[in-house]
Structure formats: C-alpha cells, structure tokens
C-alpha cells in the first residue's frame, strides 16, 4: 500500500506518493490541501489514469528522482555511468525520516537504485518546507557504496511537478548593464530550457524562473517561483508531461568529465528553492525574500544594522587614484551624508587600467606611499566606514603573482590562453591559491579597519581546467564559498558585496556568504528602474545596491535629473557613484535631502514586505512594514493618457486606514500651470486619510507625470475603530 508524505506550511502543501520498492512520485505541490485527501490516500496516481496507446506498460507521475530505468527520459535527470556501463537507473523508495523543527519540517527520502546487487547506488532527496516563508528547499545527494568509480554527467538538485494550470513561464535574461530583464511566454508543448556555462551566475541566464497561471499577474493568481541557490554553471528545464503539466528540473551543469562519484563517496547538489503563492508573483517573491532574510543572510553581530549610504569611487575617478583627490572626494561625500566610502579598482600596483595588476593585493607604493592607512584614517575621521574593492579570483598575466605562479591560473593545456578583460581565472580549489588569497585579504583586514569588501568577478570562464587538465567549474564555486566563509570566520563583522561586472553573480548561494549585490554597472536611472524591478522579484531591497550616478550616465550617455536618479536609488541599499566634489550648492543640498530621506526611511524599506507592479508608463514599488509603508511610482515613458489611472494597492491593504503623504517627488506634473492642484496640495501638505478598501478597490488617484518622474509616498497606518490591525500573511 502506498503512503502519502505531506509537508504543510501556511498557504502551501507538498505531497509525495511513497511505496517501498517503487519510484516515489509527486502528487501535489501548490495550494493547500485539507486533511481529508481521499484522492491521494485512496488512489495511486497511476490508478487514476489509463495506459494510453503507444506507451510503456507502466505509468508513473513526475518522479522524485528520474531514472531512465522506469521510462523517465529526462535529459536533465541523473546521468551516471561506470566507464560507459550501468547508465540505467531506477530510484526506488527505501526509507524516510521526518524531522520537525521550529523553523521547518524536513523529509529526507532515501532511495536506492533498483538493481540486483548489494552495492547499488543510493540517493537521498531532502525536502525542507520553511514555516515562515513557505519556501520549499530541495537538494539531492548521491552515494556510491561500491568499489568502482562512477562518472556523474548530470545531477539535478530536484525534479518538481508543475501542474497543467501553470500555463506560462517567465525567465530572466540580460547582458552587462542590462540585468534582470524578465520575459513571459506561454509554456506550451516545447517547455523551456536554460543553460549557463559562464562559470558564474551570469547576466545572461539567471538560475530562476516563474511559472504562472494563465491569468496570474503581479498581485493575483497562482505562481511558482523557482531559484537555484548556486553561483556557477547551471541548467533549468521544464519538460512537458502527458497531462499537459511539466516537470521542472534544475541543478548544476557539469562540464564533460567534471564530476565523478568515486568509490565510497557522496555528492551533494546545491539547493533548488520553490516559492508558491496564490497571491500573484509578488506573493511568491515575498516568500523568497523572507527565505533570504531568515535562512540565507548572515549579519555581523547577528542582525542587520542600518544599511549605510555608500560613496563608491569608480565612476568618480576610475583608476586615477590621487590621494588628495580622494581625500576631497571623501570630504564632499561626508558633507552630503555618506556613511561608507568604498575605494574601487586601481589601488594596487600595476593598475593604471584594467590590463594588469590583478593578484597583487597590496597598496600601490606609487599611489599610496604610506599604504592605505592615511586615506582610511581620513575617511574614518569624517565619520565614515571604509570599504575596498577586490577581485580575488582573478590574475592578470601582467602581475607579480602570475610571473611567480603561472600554473595557478586555469587554462587548457596546449592551447593559447583565453583572457577576458585581459585576465585569467585562478585555480581556487588548489590549497596554496586559496591560502595566498586568504593571507593577502586577511593581512589587509588585520592592518586596517576595513568594514566592507566589494568582491568583483569580471570575466566568463572559457578554459576551466586546472594544471592537471581537469575541468573545475563547479569546484571553483565551492572553493569560492569556502574562501568567503574563511574570511567570514576570521572577520565576523566584515560585509562583502557580490559583484560580477554589476549583477552577474546575484543568487541565494553567494548571498549566504555576502550581504549586498552590486545590481548593475548601469546607473542610468531609467535603465535602473527596469533592472531593479526585475531584481526585486527575487531579492529584498536591503541587498540591492542602488547608486546615484553621474549625468550623463556613463553606461548610456543619457541624462536624468538628480531628483529622479535619487528617487530610483532610494529603493535599495542607497549609495552615490559620482564625483560629488563638483556639485553646485543647490545640487549638493538636493542630494543631501534625498540621502536624509533614505536614512529616515531605510528602517521601513529594508526588511519590508514588497510589492511591485506596472502602470501604462512605468512601474510602482511598495515596501511595507506593519504600520508604515513607502510607495514609489516611477514614470519612465511618455504617458499614453492625459490622466493617470488610480493605482490599486494589493488586497492585503484593505483592512486598515492609511494616511497617504507625498514625501518627495522628481520631475514635473503633466498639467497646465494655471490648473488648480488641490489633490497634490493635500497629499503634499499633511496627507490624506484613506481607507484600505478605497486604496485596493478603487485605487489612489495620481497626478499624471512627465517621463523620468517619480512620486514617493508614505503610508502610515491610522487606527480604524472597529477593524483589527493585522498584517496578512503572504
Ligand atoms: C566591474 C564592476 C564595477 C567596477 C569595475 C572596476 O566592472 O562592476 O563596478 O568595480 O569592475 O574595474
């Protein structure tokens, strides 16, 4: 007889059909089921269907772990062989354990390959459902108890069911300075496939996708959001099933011959995360944000402290590090309210440009004759923390490190080395390389009060082989995590930013070891609205670095007003990436006002429940705590209509009353100068008291704005005598 193994959290149920000696199959993943599940308990999945013509003589649903032996022909399933033999596998139920903890329930399912000899391969699939977020985390282990080595060509983290009513897939692609561009399309018969071999999370193929019901949108309908917590090569695939649903498989993409399973060894996959919501894409995103906050992020001192305003030197001085200039820049930064001064690329020897120097992690004696100490002292004397840019995984062929250890770089024996941004990748899995990098960074961190590292990674992999000719792309990711962890242990208060030419390494795998992402090298605020909109679908605002850049923007040549650039940077971990020495008085005062606004409201913006949506000419972002929220409405394109449609807030807001105030704006209203503006006046002076039901059912009337405008509102909960004050769960 079969058993149904269930996991339940608020708003979600997971059910697996389990029968000893048979392949466990998924029965349900999604909306909550009641206790009375006669269908699941009384009937096997196969009993509810009849064999169609032209099939194998047995039916199964979506398996927990696909093997070809029972007819699950998934290219992205487990692919194992021993020198070309034994490639058929069938992962059947052996035993399971269930652990209930305060934070989560975990089902660990032990499977064995159904083959008639005693040293059959074992698999273990662990499903953890977190109570607070409702996120399901799945990871797979494969164990080889035999005396022979197996080659693991592919090992998914998970194989998950996507029911047929999820008709659309959304995935995010991009390129440098154009990250997180989500596209939605019908899933259809052809399914969907993403493959990344760039060695990092990548701008181009993010390890995430969303499955949406036909009518699901930002605020309504059923959505499954999947994310692989991994910072390297990956595959995600949606393969059509017989009932019109799909199987979602995701995991590491191995290079040929990269992964083996030696005798007695166990391989462990990274975690695939799945967030289900019946409240639209935002509901699913909120679950993933909550997971990042409660299970992934680690803060020195145990809790996030106020996220300090950054000044990053890159677009102000690039490689041109003149200490007098930098001191002036620090003075000007402190004067506008900056709290952390980050010295970007160019501080180490042989670095007049990006062609040399990487690997030599000590201060350039020409630019810093007394080391970094005097500049750091100067910065700290102005009340700011000091941060430093590094790119530890890389080496320039023109560097002392490369000249001493050319064999520390990855390459491919007998081939000309393929550089990227003139640099090579170090073999991080080699102990002396990791030790060298740790020692150099540790020495800097011990010598100086450095609060923050911007950890960059600026090239794709091309020849990811070590000196022994072995492919090591996945090992590099694990070695990176280990190196970051070692630094974290040695310097628990240190914050690290994950940057890869902007947002090329943003995922919940690396976020376990870092505290901020550099979202994009593109500081053009119009482009940024789209990039941040896409990134917010996966990550909470407090980890998304957002800087006020110069005008014209260096990435696009376009200019926007300072106010608009500030409004966009407000919704993130705010910073400035411009030469603030040359601001006029009015601009300096304006920047200071926006920075003060951020400092005042960051406690609401960070750790908030976030929603987002589109208008006909832009987007809106809402970040809410229990009693207070900030709403940003951004107009990026020319509006299509003379009046703005009222902005309807998420249903969750209906239960309370709110004072809505316009606290800042950028850009002009699209109206005649002589037209009275009573609504604007009321919003801007004292605010208006509105019921949640008006805000949700009717919407907030908004002025129609010109392109490149922003309206920032605060919403403060006001007591409503006869309604309970509750924040609804996601
Ligand atoms: C990358 C980063 C930039 C900057 C430069 C420095 O491109 O994304 O922010 O740090 O490297 O070389």
XYZ file of C-alpha atoms and ligand atoms in Angstrom:
742
model
C 0.000 0.000 0.000
C 1.189 3.474 -0.671
C 1.609 6.260 1.836
C 1.251 9.983 1.281
C 4.115 12.020 2.718
C 2.992 15.579 3.287
C 4.574 18.849 4.223
C 2.351 21.810 5.039
C 3.073 25.461 5.705
C 0.662 28.394 5.596
C -0.687 28.576 2.067
C 1.134 25.571 0.627
C 1.031 21.772 0.621
C 3.567 19.309 -0.702
C 2.559 15.650 -1.131
C 4.553 12.671 -2.348
C 3.345 9.157 -3.027
C 5.616 6.715 -1.258
C 5.645 2.943 -1.555
C 8.570 0.741 -0.688
C 10.383 -0.537 -3.750
C 8.579 1.867 -6.106
C 9.671 5.142 -7.576
C 8.265 7.910 -5.352
C 6.182 10.331 -7.373
C 4.859 13.799 -6.765
C 1.168 14.078 -6.009
C 0.863 17.743 -5.204
C 2.858 20.919 -4.930
C 0.961 24.142 -4.551
C -2.270 25.377 -2.962
C -3.003 23.976 0.491
C -4.946 20.720 0.745
C -7.274 19.919 3.628
C -6.680 16.929 5.873
C -9.261 14.838 4.054
C -7.445 13.817 0.911
C -9.319 10.695 -0.135
C -7.993 11.029 -3.665
C -4.368 10.977 -2.606
C -4.706 8.364 0.129
C -7.177 6.113 -1.579
C -5.744 6.073 -5.050
C -2.302 5.744 -6.524
C -1.550 8.334 -9.165
C -1.362 5.574 -11.760
C -4.759 4.190 -10.736
C -6.455 7.411 -11.756
C -5.200 7.186 -15.327
C -5.378 4.544 -18.038
C -2.494 3.454 -20.198
C -2.676 5.286 -23.480
C -1.719 3.517 -26.675
C 1.914 3.554 -27.675
C 3.442 3.756 -24.204
C 5.491 1.580 -21.894
C 3.452 -0.959 -19.955
C 3.566 1.139 -16.835
C 2.639 4.693 -15.906
C 4.246 6.956 -13.388
C 3.796 10.588 -12.474
C 6.600 13.090 -12.078
C 9.254 11.133 -10.170
C 11.117 12.460 -7.176
C 14.321 11.469 -8.912
C 14.135 10.466 -12.558
C 15.987 7.452 -13.864
C 15.790 6.035 -17.338
C 15.060 2.526 -15.996
C 11.438 3.324 -15.400
C 10.969 5.303 -18.550
C 11.657 8.789 -17.286
C 13.550 10.137 -20.194
C 14.705 13.444 -18.831
C 17.903 14.693 -20.403
C 18.392 16.730 -17.252
C 17.852 13.801 -14.868
C 20.558 11.843 -13.067
C 23.108 10.619 -15.587
C 25.654 8.213 -14.129
C 27.774 5.540 -15.712
C 30.809 3.439 -14.924
C 33.058 3.658 -17.975
C 30.100 3.624 -20.291
C 28.205 0.883 -18.468
C 25.347 0.844 -15.988
C 23.690 4.011 -17.240
C 20.192 2.689 -16.498
C 18.879 3.635 -13.073
C 15.616 3.444 -11.209
C 15.472 5.319 -7.931
C 13.024 3.498 -5.677
C 11.821 4.123 -2.134
C 13.811 2.574 0.676
C 13.145 4.558 3.852
C 12.475 8.053 5.022
C 12.918 10.255 8.056
C 10.932 13.275 9.123
C 12.317 15.999 11.333
C 10.113 18.755 12.721
C 11.902 21.851 13.913
C 10.521 25.214 14.935
C 11.615 26.780 11.647
C 10.952 23.961 9.223
C 9.903 20.405 8.558
C 12.295 18.192 6.642
C 11.506 14.950 4.888
C 14.587 13.022 3.902
C 13.785 10.312 1.413
C 16.293 7.531 0.984
C 16.233 5.916 -2.415
C 18.197 3.068 -3.871
C 18.875 2.094 -7.438
C 16.663 -0.932 -8.108
C 19.348 -3.266 -9.366
C 20.085 -6.760 -8.159
C 23.423 -6.456 -6.410
C 24.421 -5.353 -2.976
C 26.440 -2.229 -3.728
C 23.746 -0.367 -5.635
C 23.980 3.397 -5.714
C 21.995 5.333 -3.159
C 20.251 8.665 -3.419
C 18.796 10.906 -0.804
C 16.381 13.712 -1.571
C 15.792 16.146 1.273
C 12.717 18.366 1.167
C 12.565 21.183 3.675
C 9.470 23.345 3.955
C 10.075 26.514 5.959
C 7.221 27.603 8.176
C 7.724 31.365 7.998
C 8.247 31.691 4.263
C 6.535 28.580 2.921
C 9.566 28.087 0.682
C 10.394 24.518 -0.243
C 14.115 23.734 -0.457
C 15.159 20.560 -2.223
C 18.573 19.028 -2.532
C 19.825 15.675 -3.688
C 22.726 13.526 -2.558
C 24.137 10.577 -4.448
C 26.213 7.977 -2.651
C 28.405 5.309 -4.156
C 28.936 2.434 -1.715
C 30.614 0.294 -4.385
C 34.298 -0.248 -5.044
C 34.142 1.246 -8.520
C 34.095 4.878 -9.575
C 31.082 6.305 -11.393
C 31.058 9.281 -13.715
C 28.289 11.737 -12.863
C 27.355 13.510 -16.064
C 24.356 15.221 -14.621
C 22.879 15.512 -11.154
C 19.792 17.647 -10.683
C 19.070 19.292 -7.353
C 15.422 18.477 -7.804
C 12.728 17.249 -10.128
C 9.455 19.012 -9.331
C 5.920 18.909 -10.688
C 4.390 21.929 -12.381
C 0.669 21.367 -12.770
C -1.007 21.972 -16.117
C -2.769 25.117 -14.930
C 0.604 26.883 -14.834
C 0.436 27.876 -18.460
C 3.183 30.499 -18.681
C 6.871 30.663 -17.910
C 8.786 33.818 -17.074
C 12.557 33.796 -17.084
C 15.133 36.480 -16.834
C 17.884 37.108 -19.265
C 20.185 40.065 -19.712
C 23.645 41.277 -20.506
C 26.161 43.638 -18.965
C 24.396 46.812 -17.770
C 21.044 45.242 -18.653
C 20.346 42.703 -15.925
C 17.096 41.041 -14.806
C 15.013 41.514 -17.923
C 12.116 39.140 -17.317
C 10.211 37.760 -20.273
C 6.926 35.904 -20.056
C 5.615 33.474 -22.613
C 3.211 30.551 -22.872
C 4.918 27.383 -21.738
C 3.363 25.208 -24.405
C 4.483 21.886 -25.690
C 8.098 22.890 -26.153
C 8.671 23.656 -22.466
C 11.661 25.772 -21.605
C 15.373 25.282 -21.118
C 18.162 27.474 -19.767
C 21.793 26.552 -19.740
C 24.629 28.613 -18.341
C 28.298 27.749 -18.803
C 29.881 31.102 -17.946
C 31.257 29.954 -14.593
C 29.259 32.498 -12.609
C 25.553 33.042 -12.122
C 25.707 35.185 -15.264
C 23.940 38.209 -16.645
C 22.566 36.166 -19.490
C 20.790 33.170 -17.944
C 19.635 33.578 -14.392
C 19.015 30.332 -12.457
C 15.425 31.336 -11.807
C 12.051 31.027 -13.448
C 8.439 31.711 -12.570
C 5.525 29.538 -13.576
C 2.278 31.448 -13.793
C -1.364 30.578 -14.200
C -2.868 31.963 -17.402
C -4.438 34.898 -15.576
C -1.810 35.356 -12.901
C -0.225 38.777 -12.621
C 1.775 40.677 -10.054
C -0.947 40.608 -7.420
C -3.289 37.787 -8.339
C -3.272 34.169 -9.311
C -1.086 31.164 -8.796
C 2.658 31.486 -9.214
C 5.560 29.133 -8.592
C 8.913 30.862 -8.355
C 11.981 28.628 -8.660
C 15.538 29.618 -7.891
C 18.730 27.586 -7.792
C 20.975 28.799 -4.973
C 24.160 28.381 -6.965
C 26.737 30.764 -8.448
C 28.080 28.809 -11.394
C 27.126 26.713 -14.373
C 23.543 25.571 -14.235
C 20.645 24.076 -16.109
C 16.962 24.634 -15.605
C 14.473 22.757 -17.730
C 10.722 22.470 -17.992
C 9.720 19.313 -19.764
C 6.185 18.668 -20.877
C 4.303 15.780 -19.256
C 1.487 13.630 -20.556
C -1.221 15.631 -18.784
C -0.067 18.970 -20.144
C 1.811 19.803 -16.950
C 5.576 19.958 -16.769
C 8.458 18.608 -14.761
C 10.913 21.225 -13.578
C 14.480 20.017 -13.284
C 17.253 22.234 -12.071
C 20.801 21.831 -10.966
C 24.454 22.265 -11.720
C 25.581 21.936 -15.308
C 28.732 19.807 -15.354
C 31.406 20.123 -17.964
C 32.281 16.815 -19.659
C 34.149 14.627 -17.182
C 33.920 17.236 -14.462
C 32.137 15.276 -11.788
C 32.818 11.771 -10.645
C 31.466 9.713 -7.815
C 34.495 7.750 -6.574
C 34.137 4.582 -4.513
C 32.688 5.351 -1.097
C 31.951 8.996 -1.958
C 28.852 11.157 -1.670
C 27.990 14.036 -3.985
C 25.663 16.769 -2.824
C 23.735 19.166 -5.033
C 23.041 22.805 -4.290
C 19.547 23.667 -3.159
C 16.674 24.394 -5.521
C 14.141 26.699 -3.904
C 10.497 26.869 -4.764
C 8.027 29.515 -3.608
C 4.330 29.002 -4.305
C 1.744 31.728 -3.906
C -1.904 32.148 -4.774
C -1.406 35.918 -4.487
C 0.438 36.580 -7.675
C 4.056 36.986 -8.486
C 4.567 39.408 -5.580
C 3.276 36.784 -3.163
C 5.864 34.307 -4.421
C 8.620 36.950 -4.363
C 7.729 37.842 -0.784
C 8.213 34.224 0.209
C 11.648 34.137 -1.409
C 12.582 37.455 0.248
C 11.546 36.043 3.612
C 13.640 32.952 2.967
C 16.652 35.094 2.110
C 16.185 37.018 5.342
C 15.600 34.146 7.717
C 17.697 31.350 6.185
C 20.341 32.828 3.927
C 21.630 36.196 5.062
C 24.083 36.393 7.923
C 24.976 39.687 9.536
C 27.916 40.523 11.731
C 26.558 40.967 15.234
C 23.625 38.697 14.448
C 21.216 41.223 12.941
C 21.153 43.657 10.048
C 22.037 47.161 11.128
C 21.008 50.276 9.236
C 22.429 49.956 5.718
C 24.939 52.811 5.410
C 24.898 55.176 2.455
C 27.808 54.361 0.139
C 30.082 56.505 -1.913
C 31.815 54.341 -4.481
C 34.803 55.929 -6.192
C 34.583 54.070 -9.510
C 32.714 56.499 -11.727
C 34.268 59.474 -9.918
C 37.946 58.675 -10.510
C 38.202 55.235 -12.195
C 41.867 54.109 -11.992
C 43.138 57.594 -11.336
C 43.883 57.326 -7.625
C 45.318 60.568 -6.415
C 45.185 60.757 -2.635
C 44.468 64.490 -2.491
C 41.538 63.995 -4.873
C 40.287 61.037 -2.873
C 40.501 62.998 0.356
C 38.495 65.809 -1.237
C 36.018 63.272 -2.505
C 35.700 61.820 0.998
C 35.133 65.307 2.427
C 32.455 66.049 -0.144
C 30.871 62.639 0.435
C 30.718 63.130 4.196
C 29.141 66.539 3.635
C 26.185 65.032 1.751
C 25.590 62.340 4.371
C 27.579 59.389 3.009
C 28.358 56.794 5.678
C 30.685 54.355 3.903
C 33.429 55.306 1.468
C 34.351 52.472 -0.914
C 37.669 52.667 -2.716
C 37.156 50.891 -6.020
C 39.602 49.377 -8.518
C 43.024 50.973 -9.013
C 44.617 50.960 -5.525
C 47.117 48.096 -6.016
C 50.366 48.071 -8.025
C 50.407 47.907 -11.806
C 46.822 49.084 -12.170
C 46.718 52.204 -14.337
C 43.991 50.450 -16.328
C 42.328 47.043 -16.445
C 45.181 45.334 -18.302
C 47.404 44.409 -15.350
C 47.886 44.063 -11.635
C 45.173 41.627 -10.509
C 46.571 39.232 -7.935
C 48.966 41.679 -6.272
C 46.767 42.579 -3.338
C 48.820 45.218 -1.588
C 48.715 49.004 -1.977
C 50.499 50.563 -4.926
C 53.587 52.243 -3.392
C 53.458 54.934 -6.079
C 49.855 55.928 -5.383
C 49.878 55.095 -1.655
C 53.479 55.556 -0.411
C 52.381 55.132 3.210
C 49.887 52.423 2.361
C 46.125 52.782 2.681
C 46.307 53.880 6.318
C 46.315 57.658 5.795
C 43.322 57.599 3.440
C 41.420 55.214 5.716
C 42.160 57.459 8.695
C 40.954 60.458 6.722
C 37.714 58.695 5.794
C 37.055 57.452 9.304
C 37.845 60.823 10.818
C 34.863 62.090 8.834
C 32.592 59.525 10.451
C 32.509 57.126 7.521
C 33.380 53.438 7.302
C 35.924 52.336 4.760
C 35.357 49.720 2.058
C 37.724 48.266 -0.524
C 37.309 46.719 -3.984
C 38.987 43.382 -4.706
C 38.738 40.772 -7.428
C 40.424 37.809 -5.739
C 39.521 35.029 -8.159
C 41.443 36.678 -10.980
C 45.025 37.189 -12.043
C 46.414 39.485 -14.731
C 49.112 37.860 -16.885
C 50.977 41.103 -16.234
C 51.272 40.793 -12.444
C 53.834 39.661 -9.901
C 51.538 36.797 -8.913
C 51.297 35.422 -12.440
C 55.011 35.777 -13.061
C 55.674 33.736 -9.894
C 52.915 31.146 -10.405
C 51.709 30.880 -13.984
C 50.396 27.398 -13.203
C 47.899 28.834 -10.686
C 45.698 30.092 -13.499
C 43.088 27.913 -15.152
C 43.733 27.175 -18.785
C 43.682 24.320 -21.198
C 46.978 22.572 -21.817
C 48.352 23.108 -25.305
C 46.002 25.994 -26.112
C 46.594 29.708 -26.177
C 45.162 31.198 -23.024
C 41.787 32.866 -23.460
C 41.739 36.085 -21.459
C 38.622 38.056 -20.562
C 39.036 41.750 -19.660
C 42.741 40.877 -20.044
C 42.637 38.496 -17.089
C 42.727 34.820 -16.181
C 40.901 32.821 -13.524
C 42.836 31.402 -10.573
C 42.514 27.749 -9.581
C 40.734 28.360 -6.279
C 40.455 24.673 -5.490
C 44.216 24.489 -5.130
C 45.073 24.909 -1.441
C 48.064 27.208 -1.949
C 45.983 29.541 -4.131
C 43.186 29.774 -1.576
C 45.792 30.264 1.165
C 47.517 33.006 -0.805
C 44.251 34.879 -1.333
C 43.144 34.418 2.237
C 46.515 35.602 3.556
C 46.564 38.708 1.362
C 42.994 39.723 2.221
C 43.401 38.794 5.858
C 46.556 40.933 6.067
C 44.676 43.953 4.683
C 41.759 43.386 7.034
C 44.037 42.980 10.024
C 46.128 46.010 9.165
C 43.179 48.356 8.672
C 39.633 48.937 9.890
C 38.038 47.842 6.622
C 34.320 47.286 7.137
C 33.434 46.115 3.658
C 34.814 44.397 0.588
C 33.352 44.838 -2.856
C 34.185 41.388 -4.244
C 34.196 41.547 -8.010
C 34.427 38.892 -10.738
C 34.781 40.269 -14.217
C 35.018 37.515 -16.779
C 33.336 34.414 -18.099
C 35.057 31.080 -17.925
C 36.390 29.682 -21.159
C 39.024 27.078 -20.335
C 38.057 25.949 -16.868
C 40.750 23.321 -16.446
C 43.331 23.092 -13.697
C 47.034 22.289 -14.143
C 46.165 18.565 -14.203
C 43.808 19.136 -17.118
C 40.694 18.519 -15.009
C 37.585 20.652 -15.537
C 36.849 22.513 -12.307
C 33.982 24.959 -12.866
C 31.745 23.555 -10.099
C 34.717 23.095 -7.763
C 35.521 26.772 -8.258
C 32.121 27.777 -6.906
C 32.548 25.605 -3.821
C 36.085 26.914 -3.328
C 34.812 30.487 -3.612
C 32.166 29.817 -0.959
C 34.849 28.223 1.251
C 37.155 31.211 0.860
C 34.357 33.644 1.673
C 33.450 31.508 4.662
C 37.020 31.514 5.897
C 37.073 35.297 5.748
C 33.710 35.461 7.441
C 35.026 33.292 10.310
C 38.188 35.360 10.668
C 36.373 38.706 10.363
C 32.795 38.206 11.521
C 31.861 41.878 11.241
C 33.043 42.225 7.654
C 30.401 42.861 4.999
C 31.029 41.637 1.480
C 29.320 42.678 -1.719
C 28.936 40.231 -4.581
C 29.672 41.994 -7.852
C 30.380 40.492 -11.264
C 30.564 43.334 -13.777
C 27.461 44.563 -11.997
C 24.788 41.931 -11.406
C 26.499 38.896 -12.919
C 26.633 36.974 -9.646
C 23.379 37.523 -7.787
C 21.878 34.390 -6.292
C 20.994 32.960 -2.908
C 24.048 30.662 -2.964
C 26.545 33.512 -2.846
C 24.252 35.597 -0.629
C 24.879 33.041 2.126
C 28.422 34.420 2.219
C 27.798 38.066 1.292
C 25.450 40.864 2.319
C 24.921 43.014 -0.757
C 24.761 42.779 -4.528
C 26.055 45.341 -6.963
C 22.903 45.223 -9.031
C 24.270 46.730 -12.230
C 27.051 48.860 -13.645
C 24.293 50.829 -15.296
C 23.477 53.895 -13.195
C 21.184 55.414 -15.822
C 18.062 55.801 -13.706
C 15.602 54.890 -16.469
C 17.512 51.700 -17.227
C 17.835 51.133 -13.494
C 14.075 51.171 -12.968
C 13.771 48.126 -15.221
C 16.834 46.407 -13.729
C 15.776 46.959 -10.117
C 12.198 45.983 -10.961
C 13.488 42.652 -12.246
C 15.906 42.115 -9.365
C 13.243 42.848 -6.740
C 11.301 39.875 -7.979
C 13.981 37.707 -6.383
C 15.788 39.744 -3.756
C 14.838 42.055 -0.896
C 15.596 45.761 -1.230
C 18.221 45.799 1.522
C 20.677 43.716 -0.522
C 20.256 45.570 -3.808
C 22.997 48.161 -4.202
C 21.464 51.228 -5.900
C 23.616 54.275 -6.572
C 23.015 57.811 -7.706
C 25.242 58.022 -10.748
C 26.504 60.972 -12.752
C 24.616 62.698 -15.543
C 25.134 61.867 -18.315
C 25.172 58.238 -17.204
C 28.452 56.550 -18.108
C 26.750 53.368 -19.283
C 24.283 55.007 -21.679
C 25.197 58.653 -22.221
C 21.673 59.687 -21.172
C 20.964 62.264 -18.503
C 18.255 62.380 -15.907
C 17.568 64.908 -13.194
C 19.338 64.429 -9.881
C 15.993 64.021 -8.141
C 14.952 61.182 -10.451
C 18.298 59.421 -10.005
C 17.914 59.773 -6.239
C 14.324 58.517 -6.187
C 15.347 55.339 -8.012
C 18.361 54.767 -5.730
C 16.164 55.268 -2.660
C 14.508 51.886 -3.260
C 17.504 49.724 -2.480
C 20.682 49.962 -0.466
C 21.377 53.531 -1.469
C 24.713 54.949 -2.485
C 26.350 57.505 -4.698
C 28.700 56.737 -7.560
C 29.651 60.164 -8.853
C 32.174 62.888 -8.305
C 30.353 64.820 -5.609
C 33.218 67.313 -5.369
C 31.863 69.271 -8.289
C 28.220 69.579 -7.329
C 26.824 73.094 -7.200
C 25.318 74.248 -3.925
C 21.754 73.552 -4.994
C 22.598 70.057 -6.219
C 24.594 69.284 -3.096
C 21.661 70.337 -0.950
C 19.282 68.281 -3.053
C 21.444 65.157 -2.832
C 21.720 65.664 0.916
C 17.904 65.879 1.183
C 17.433 62.578 -0.628
C 20.143 60.902 1.427
C 18.457 62.162 4.585
C 15.183 60.816 3.271
C 16.806 57.400 2.763
C 18.341 57.495 6.226
C 14.949 58.341 7.683
C 13.021 55.658 5.793
C 15.505 52.796 5.415
C 14.052 51.129 8.510
C 10.784 50.822 6.576
C 12.283 49.983 3.189
C 14.560 47.229 4.483
C 13.044 44.084 5.905
C 9.744 45.100 4.328
C 7.088 43.140 2.549
C 7.495 44.247 -1.064
C 5.032 44.550 -3.894
C 5.554 45.824 -7.389
C 3.558 46.401 -10.489
C 3.347 48.251 -13.775
C 1.482 51.320 -14.896
C 0.978 52.275 -18.535
C 4.081 54.444 -18.436
C 6.261 52.933 -15.714
C 6.245 50.917 -12.519
C 5.395 51.181 -8.823
C 7.176 49.698 -5.837
C 5.703 49.328 -2.387
C 7.685 48.358 0.702
C 5.591 47.849 3.808
C 6.125 47.185 7.465
C 3.146 46.525 9.727
C 2.186 50.160 10.274
C 4.059 52.081 7.670
C 4.963 51.808 4.025
C 6.780 53.638 1.286
C 5.350 53.717 -2.215
C 7.345 54.821 -5.256
C 5.653 55.464 -8.589
C 8.067 55.860 -11.474
C 7.136 57.250 -14.859
C 9.770 56.236 -17.385
C 7.975 56.634 -20.703
C 5.617 59.216 -22.132
C 2.155 58.543 -20.689
C -0.464 57.329 -23.100
C -3.365 59.105 -21.469
C -3.913 62.640 -20.117
C -4.806 61.310 -16.651
C -3.155 58.621 -14.564
C -5.297 55.639 -13.694
C -5.817 55.302 -9.920
C -3.179 52.972 -8.510
C -4.866 49.986 -6.887
C -2.945 48.620 -3.937
C -2.726 44.912 -3.071
C -5.806 43.413 -1.428
C -3.863 42.835 1.771
C -4.200 46.544 2.448
C -7.940 46.567 2.661
C -8.235 46.009 6.400
C -6.901 49.327 7.714
C -6.918 53.093 7.271
C -3.896 54.951 5.993
C -2.565 58.463 5.926
C -1.061 58.926 2.496
C 1.539 61.669 2.113
C 3.588 62.723 -0.865
C 7.004 62.992 0.788
C 9.197 63.565 -2.258
C 8.969 63.799 -5.978
C 11.126 64.124 -9.037
C 10.067 65.650 -12.320
C 7.078 67.638 -13.422
C 3.369 67.026 -13.330
C 1.837 66.883 -16.781
C -0.675 69.657 -16.315
C -1.328 73.266 -17.200
C 0.490 75.616 -14.897
C -2.700 77.521 -14.162
C -4.706 74.422 -13.262
C -5.556 74.189 -9.557
C -3.930 71.219 -7.817
C -5.976 70.551 -4.674
C -5.220 66.817 -4.579
C -1.471 67.309 -4.966
C -1.591 70.058 -2.328
C -3.443 67.814 0.086
C -1.076 64.902 -0.487
C 1.999 67.077 -0.095
C 0.781 69.009 2.946
C -0.472 66.864 5.770
C -1.577 63.971 3.557
C -4.995 62.406 3.105
C -6.673 59.742 5.215
C -7.979 56.885 3.094
C -9.470 53.529 3.844
C -7.651 50.433 2.711
C -10.716 49.353 0.777
C -10.636 52.585 -1.235
C -6.937 52.081 -1.914
C -7.453 48.488 -3.025
C -10.791 48.528 -4.762
C -10.706 51.983 -6.291
C -7.058 52.985 -6.142
C -5.008 56.016 -5.228
C -5.585 58.896 -7.680
C -2.225 60.007 -9.028
C -1.116 63.053 -10.941
C -0.030 62.299 -14.466
C 3.713 62.898 -14.671
C 6.189 63.586 -17.425
C 8.726 60.877 -18.349
C 11.592 60.412 -15.880
C 9.497 61.385 -12.914
C 8.914 59.789 -9.560
C 6.414 60.210 -6.759
C 7.315 58.912 -3.311
C 4.517 58.449 -0.791
C 4.499 57.374 2.801
C 1.515 55.406 4.052
C 1.063 55.479 7.782
C -1.487 53.203 9.398
C -4.161 55.057 11.290
C -6.434 53.453 13.830
C -9.732 52.252 12.473
C -12.049 51.812 15.444
C -13.776 48.603 14.504
C -11.203 46.699 12.468
C -8.348 44.594 13.889
C -4.840 45.756 12.978
C -3.274 42.787 11.322
C -0.646 42.278 8.701
C -1.888 39.489 6.467
C 0.457 36.614 5.811
C 1.939 36.279 2.327
C 33.412 45.989 -12.582
C 32.400 46.478 -11.565
C 32.482 47.975 -11.475
C 33.871 48.394 -11.091
C 34.871 47.825 -12.074
C 36.284 48.060 -11.612
O 33.054 46.372 -13.853
O 31.119 46.059 -11.897
O 31.541 48.453 -10.536
O 34.149 47.957 -9.779
O 34.701 46.429 -12.249
O 37.211 47.560 -12.500
